[in-house]
CSV table of C-alpha atoms and ligand atoms in Angstrom, one decimal:
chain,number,residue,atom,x,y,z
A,62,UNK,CA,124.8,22.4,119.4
A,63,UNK,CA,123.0,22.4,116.1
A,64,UNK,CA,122.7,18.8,114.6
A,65,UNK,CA,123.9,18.4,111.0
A,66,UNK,CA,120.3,18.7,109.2
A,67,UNK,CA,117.5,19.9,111.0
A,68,UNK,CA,113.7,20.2,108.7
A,69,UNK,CA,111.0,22.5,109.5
A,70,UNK,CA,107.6,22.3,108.7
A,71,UNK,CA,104.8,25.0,108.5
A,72,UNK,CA,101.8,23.2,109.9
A,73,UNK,CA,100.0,26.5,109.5
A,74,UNK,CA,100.3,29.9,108.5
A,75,UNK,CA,96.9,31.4,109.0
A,76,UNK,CA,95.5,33.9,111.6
A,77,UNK,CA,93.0,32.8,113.9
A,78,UNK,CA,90.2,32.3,112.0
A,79,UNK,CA,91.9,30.1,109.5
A,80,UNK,CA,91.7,30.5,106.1
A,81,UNK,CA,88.8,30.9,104.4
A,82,UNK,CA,87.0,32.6,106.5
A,83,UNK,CA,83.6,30.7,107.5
A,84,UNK,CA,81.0,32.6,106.0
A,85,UNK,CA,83.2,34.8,103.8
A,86,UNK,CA,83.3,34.6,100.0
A,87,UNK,CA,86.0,37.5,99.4
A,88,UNK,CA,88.4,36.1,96.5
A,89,UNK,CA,90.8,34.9,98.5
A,90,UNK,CA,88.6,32.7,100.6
A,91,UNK,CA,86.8,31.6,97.7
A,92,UNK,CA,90.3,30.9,96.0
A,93,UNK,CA,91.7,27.3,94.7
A,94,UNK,CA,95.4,28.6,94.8
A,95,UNK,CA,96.0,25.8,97.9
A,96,UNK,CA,98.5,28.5,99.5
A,97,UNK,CA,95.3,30.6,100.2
A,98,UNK,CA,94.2,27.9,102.3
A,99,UNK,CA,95.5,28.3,105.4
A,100,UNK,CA,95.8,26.2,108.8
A,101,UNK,CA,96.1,28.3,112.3
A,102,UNK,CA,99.8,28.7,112.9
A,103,UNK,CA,101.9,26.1,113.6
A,104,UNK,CA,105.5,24.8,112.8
A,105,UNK,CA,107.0,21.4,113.1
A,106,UNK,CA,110.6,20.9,113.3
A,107,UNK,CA,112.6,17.5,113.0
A,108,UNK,CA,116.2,16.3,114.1
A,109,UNK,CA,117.8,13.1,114.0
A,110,UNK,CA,114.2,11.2,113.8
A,111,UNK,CA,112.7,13.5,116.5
A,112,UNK,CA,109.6,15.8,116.0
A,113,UNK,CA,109.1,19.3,118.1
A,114,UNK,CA,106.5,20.8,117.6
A,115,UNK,CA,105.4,24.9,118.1
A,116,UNK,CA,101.9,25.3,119.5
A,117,UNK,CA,99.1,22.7,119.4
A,118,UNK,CA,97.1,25.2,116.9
A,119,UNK,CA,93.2,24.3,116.5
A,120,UNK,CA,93.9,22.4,113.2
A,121,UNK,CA,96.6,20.3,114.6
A,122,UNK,CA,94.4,17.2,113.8
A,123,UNK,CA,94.2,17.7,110.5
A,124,UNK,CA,97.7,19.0,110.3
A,125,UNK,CA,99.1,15.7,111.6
A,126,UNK,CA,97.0,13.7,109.0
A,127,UNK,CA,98.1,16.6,106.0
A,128,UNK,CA,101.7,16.1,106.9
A,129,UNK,CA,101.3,12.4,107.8
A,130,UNK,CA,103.3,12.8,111.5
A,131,UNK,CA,103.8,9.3,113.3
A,132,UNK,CA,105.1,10.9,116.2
A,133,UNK,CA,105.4,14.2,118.3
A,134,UNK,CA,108.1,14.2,121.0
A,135,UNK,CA,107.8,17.6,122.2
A,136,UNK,CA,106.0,20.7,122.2
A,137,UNK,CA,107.1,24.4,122.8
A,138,UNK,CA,104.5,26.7,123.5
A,139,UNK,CA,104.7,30.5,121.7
A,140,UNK,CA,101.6,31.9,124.3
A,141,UNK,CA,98.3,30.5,125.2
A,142,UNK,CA,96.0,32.2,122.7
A,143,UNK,CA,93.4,30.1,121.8
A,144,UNK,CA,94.1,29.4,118.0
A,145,UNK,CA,97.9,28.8,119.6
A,146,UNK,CA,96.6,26.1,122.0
A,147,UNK,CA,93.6,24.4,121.6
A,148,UNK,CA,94.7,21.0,119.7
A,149,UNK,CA,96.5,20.3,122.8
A,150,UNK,CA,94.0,17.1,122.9
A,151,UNK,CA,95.2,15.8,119.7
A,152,UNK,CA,98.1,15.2,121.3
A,153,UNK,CA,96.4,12.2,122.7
A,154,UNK,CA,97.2,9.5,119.6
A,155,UNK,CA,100.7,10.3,120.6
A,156,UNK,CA,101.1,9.2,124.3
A,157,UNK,CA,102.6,5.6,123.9
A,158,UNK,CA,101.2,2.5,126.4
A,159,UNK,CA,103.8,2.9,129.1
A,160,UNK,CA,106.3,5.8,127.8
A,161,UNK,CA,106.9,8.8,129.7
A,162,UNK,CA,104.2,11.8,129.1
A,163,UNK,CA,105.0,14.3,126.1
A,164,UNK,CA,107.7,16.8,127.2
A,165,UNK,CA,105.7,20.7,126.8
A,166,UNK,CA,107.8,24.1,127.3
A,167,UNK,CA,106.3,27.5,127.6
A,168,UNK,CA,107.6,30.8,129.4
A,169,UNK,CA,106.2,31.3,132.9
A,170,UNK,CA,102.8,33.4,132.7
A,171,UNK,CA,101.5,30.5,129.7
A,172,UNK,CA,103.0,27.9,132.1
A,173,UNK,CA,100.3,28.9,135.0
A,174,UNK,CA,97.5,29.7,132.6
A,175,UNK,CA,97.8,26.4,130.7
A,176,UNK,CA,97.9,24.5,134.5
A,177,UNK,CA,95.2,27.1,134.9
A,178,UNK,CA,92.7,26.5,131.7
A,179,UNK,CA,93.6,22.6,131.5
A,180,UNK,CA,92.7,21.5,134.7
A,181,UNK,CA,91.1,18.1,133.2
A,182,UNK,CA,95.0,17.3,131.8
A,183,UNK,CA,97.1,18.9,134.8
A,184,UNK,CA,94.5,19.1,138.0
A,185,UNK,CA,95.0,15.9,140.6
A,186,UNK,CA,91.5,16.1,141.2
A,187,UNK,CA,89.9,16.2,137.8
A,188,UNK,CA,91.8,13.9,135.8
A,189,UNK,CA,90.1,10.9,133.9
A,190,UNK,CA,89.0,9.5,130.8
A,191,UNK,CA,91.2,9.8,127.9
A,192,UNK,CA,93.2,12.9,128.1
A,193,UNK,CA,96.6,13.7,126.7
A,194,UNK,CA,99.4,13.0,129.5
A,195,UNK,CA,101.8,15.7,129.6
A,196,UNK,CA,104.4,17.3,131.6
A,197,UNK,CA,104.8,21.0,131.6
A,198,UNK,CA,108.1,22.7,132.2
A,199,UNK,CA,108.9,26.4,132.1
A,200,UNK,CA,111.6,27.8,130.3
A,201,UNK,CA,113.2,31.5,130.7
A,202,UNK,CA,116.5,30.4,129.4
A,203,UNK,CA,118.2,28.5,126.5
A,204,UNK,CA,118.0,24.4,126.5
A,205,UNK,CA,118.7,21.3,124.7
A,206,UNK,CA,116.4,19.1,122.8
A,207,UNK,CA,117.5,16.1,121.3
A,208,UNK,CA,120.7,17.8,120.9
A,209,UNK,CA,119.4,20.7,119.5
A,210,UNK,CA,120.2,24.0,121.3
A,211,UNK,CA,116.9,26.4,121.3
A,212,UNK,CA,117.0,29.8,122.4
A,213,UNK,CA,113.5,31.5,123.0
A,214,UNK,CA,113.2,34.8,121.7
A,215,UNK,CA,111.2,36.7,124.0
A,216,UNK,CA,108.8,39.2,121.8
A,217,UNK,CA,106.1,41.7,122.5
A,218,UNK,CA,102.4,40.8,120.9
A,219,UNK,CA,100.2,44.1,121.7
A,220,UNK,CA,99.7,44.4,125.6
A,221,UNK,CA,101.4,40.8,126.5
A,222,UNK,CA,103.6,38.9,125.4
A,223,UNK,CA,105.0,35.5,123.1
A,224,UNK,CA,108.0,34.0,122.7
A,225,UNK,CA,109.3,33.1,119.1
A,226,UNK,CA,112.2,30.4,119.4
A,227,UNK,CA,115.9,30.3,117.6
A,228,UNK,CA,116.8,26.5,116.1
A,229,UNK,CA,120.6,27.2,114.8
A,230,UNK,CA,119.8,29.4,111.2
A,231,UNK,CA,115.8,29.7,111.6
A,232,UNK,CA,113.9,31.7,113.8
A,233,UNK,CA,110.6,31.5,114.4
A,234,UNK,CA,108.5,34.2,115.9
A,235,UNK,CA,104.7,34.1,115.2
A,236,UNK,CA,102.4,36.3,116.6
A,237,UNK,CA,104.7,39.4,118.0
A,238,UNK,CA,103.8,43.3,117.3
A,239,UNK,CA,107.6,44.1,118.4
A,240,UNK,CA,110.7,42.9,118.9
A,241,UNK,CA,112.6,44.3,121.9
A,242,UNK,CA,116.4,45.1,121.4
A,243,UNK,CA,117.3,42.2,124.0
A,244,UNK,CA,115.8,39.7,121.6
A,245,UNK,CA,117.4,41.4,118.7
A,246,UNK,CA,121.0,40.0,119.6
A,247,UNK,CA,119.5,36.7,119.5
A,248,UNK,CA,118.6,37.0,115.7
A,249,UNK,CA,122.1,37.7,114.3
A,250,UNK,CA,123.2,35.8,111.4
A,251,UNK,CA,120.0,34.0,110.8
A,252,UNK,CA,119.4,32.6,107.4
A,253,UNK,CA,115.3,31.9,107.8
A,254,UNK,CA,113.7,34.6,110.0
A,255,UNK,CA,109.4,33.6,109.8
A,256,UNK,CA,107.5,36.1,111.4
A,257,UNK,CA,104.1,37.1,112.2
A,258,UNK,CA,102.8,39.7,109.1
A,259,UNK,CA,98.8,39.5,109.3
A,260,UNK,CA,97.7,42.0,106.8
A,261,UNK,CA,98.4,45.1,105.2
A,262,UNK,CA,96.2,47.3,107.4
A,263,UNK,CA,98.3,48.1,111.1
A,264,UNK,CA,96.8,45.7,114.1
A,265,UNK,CA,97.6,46.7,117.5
A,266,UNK,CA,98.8,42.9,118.5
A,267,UNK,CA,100.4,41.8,115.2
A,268,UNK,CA,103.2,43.2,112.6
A,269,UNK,CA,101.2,44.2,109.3
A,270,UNK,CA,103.6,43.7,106.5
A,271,UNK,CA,105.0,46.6,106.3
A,272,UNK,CA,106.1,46.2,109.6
A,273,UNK,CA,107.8,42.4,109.1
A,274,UNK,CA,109.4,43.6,106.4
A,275,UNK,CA,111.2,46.2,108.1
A,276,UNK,CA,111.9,43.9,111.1
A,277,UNK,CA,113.5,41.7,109.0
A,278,UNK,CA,115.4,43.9,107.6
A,279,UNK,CA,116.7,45.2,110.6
A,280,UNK,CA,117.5,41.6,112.0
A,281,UNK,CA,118.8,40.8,108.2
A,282,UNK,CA,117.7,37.3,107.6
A,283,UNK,CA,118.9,36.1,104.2
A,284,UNK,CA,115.3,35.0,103.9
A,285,UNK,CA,112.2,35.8,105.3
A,286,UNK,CA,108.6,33.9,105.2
A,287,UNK,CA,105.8,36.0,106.4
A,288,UNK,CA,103.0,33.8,108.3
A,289,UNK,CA,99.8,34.3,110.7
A,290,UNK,CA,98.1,35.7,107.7
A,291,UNK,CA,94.7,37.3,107.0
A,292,UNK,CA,92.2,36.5,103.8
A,293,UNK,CA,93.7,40.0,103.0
A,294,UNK,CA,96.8,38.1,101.2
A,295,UNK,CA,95.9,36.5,98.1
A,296,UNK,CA,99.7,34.4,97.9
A,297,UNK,CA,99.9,34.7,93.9
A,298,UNK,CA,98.9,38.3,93.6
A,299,UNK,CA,100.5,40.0,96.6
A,300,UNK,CA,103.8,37.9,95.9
A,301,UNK,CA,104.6,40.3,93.5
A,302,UNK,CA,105.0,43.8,95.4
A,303,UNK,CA,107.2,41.7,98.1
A,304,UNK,CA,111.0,42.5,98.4
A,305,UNK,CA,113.5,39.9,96.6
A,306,UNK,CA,113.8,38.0,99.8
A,307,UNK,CA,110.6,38.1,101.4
A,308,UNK,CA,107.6,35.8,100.6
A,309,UNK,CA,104.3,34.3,101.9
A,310,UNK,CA,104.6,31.0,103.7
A,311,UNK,CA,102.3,28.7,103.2
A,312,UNK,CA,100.8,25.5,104.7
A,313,UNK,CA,103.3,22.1,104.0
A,314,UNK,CA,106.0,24.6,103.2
A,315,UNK,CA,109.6,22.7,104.1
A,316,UNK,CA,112.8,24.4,104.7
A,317,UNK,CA,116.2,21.6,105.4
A,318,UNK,CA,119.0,23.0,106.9
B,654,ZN,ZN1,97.8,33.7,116.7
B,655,ZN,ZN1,87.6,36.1,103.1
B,656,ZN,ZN1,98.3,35.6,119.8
């Protein structure tokens, strides 16, 4: 089912260092152009007064605060790489005095590593303080969310592996090197494709640009946003050499459907 509006939200759209770079005064780092600055990768997307959220990046804190986010009601996980993961904590603010603990969803290898690396959240044993309270479900298959239907889209991201999600015309798929032709049926008719498009230069993990670009037009998005990007991008400059329906994303970006 897709709801009659649905609003997304990029959180983030930097690679794991965030941009600037600490330390690095290259032009773009050093730039003012607020689309240079960029959060690790994150998306939030909203139905009928519900928030989801992809990935609990390292600058969710400050994301939340940016966007001014009340509420988070669930969280799908793309993988378990750090700069994907580690603002799980800041989840905290969100668990309500006597509500149920946040929904999470992740494919099954992140499922046992997060159990695995988060043992102060999900271990019986180790559990006190103030830490987020969570429950963790695995997902292989399409489900509903607050009457949204999501399809995860699973992708290849150098030797492992992610999963980007479908929410009825946008796609999502952050951090992927390929896409196999299974998840390719999945992206028909799309009218937003964002994908992972780190730099110019090929990485071994990530689509350069190059690459998105011919992804996307294989999967033949009307429009495509290019994310998870490097201090190689400077958004105003590079802009220019993109195709007619392909530009930068940038943090605080909305799209409404
Ligand atoms: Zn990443
Ligand atoms: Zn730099
Ligand atoms: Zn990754």
């Amino acid at each position: 089912m897709t709801p009659s509006r649905i609003e997304a939200t990029l959180l983030g759209t930097g690679t794991s260092t965030g941009i600037p770079v600490p330390g690095c005064d290259c032009p773009v780092c050093l730039s003012t152009d607020r689309r240079n600055n960029r959060t690790r990768c994150s998306l939030l997307v909203s139905v009928a007064d519900r928030n989801i959220l992809i990935d609990t990046a390292t600058d969710l804190r400050q994301q939340l605060l940016r966007e001014k986010i009340s509420h988070v009601d669930a969280v799908l996980y793309t993988h378990t790489h750090a700069d994907h993961i580690h603002g799980i904590d800041d989840l905290r603010p969100f668990n309500k005095t006597g509500a149920e603990p946040i929904p999470i969803f992740a494919g099954s290898d992140a499922t046992s590593s997060i159990r695995k690396n988060f043992t102060y959240i999900f271990g019986n044993s180790e559990r006190s303080g103030y830490c987020p309270r969570l429950s963790l479900n695995e997902i292989n298959a399409p489900f509903e969310l607050f009457g949204l239907s999501i399809i995860p889209i699973p992708l290849t991201h150098g030797n492992g592996q992610s999963l980007g999600f479908r929410f009825g015309p946008i796609a999502y798929l952050t951090d992927c090197s390929a896409i196999p032709e299974t998840s390719m049926v999945l992206l028909e008719n799309l009218e937003v494709l964002v994908i992972d498009a780190l730099r110019f230069r090929p990485h071994a993990s990530h689509f350069n640009i190059a690459g998105a670009i011919e992804a996307a037009e294989q999967i033949g998005a009307t429009r495509t946003l290019l994310t998870h990007l490097s201090h190689e991008v400077d958004h105003a400059k590079h802009s220019e050499g993109l195709p007619e329906s392909v530009e930068f994303a940038y943090d605080g970006q909305k799209l409404i459907f």
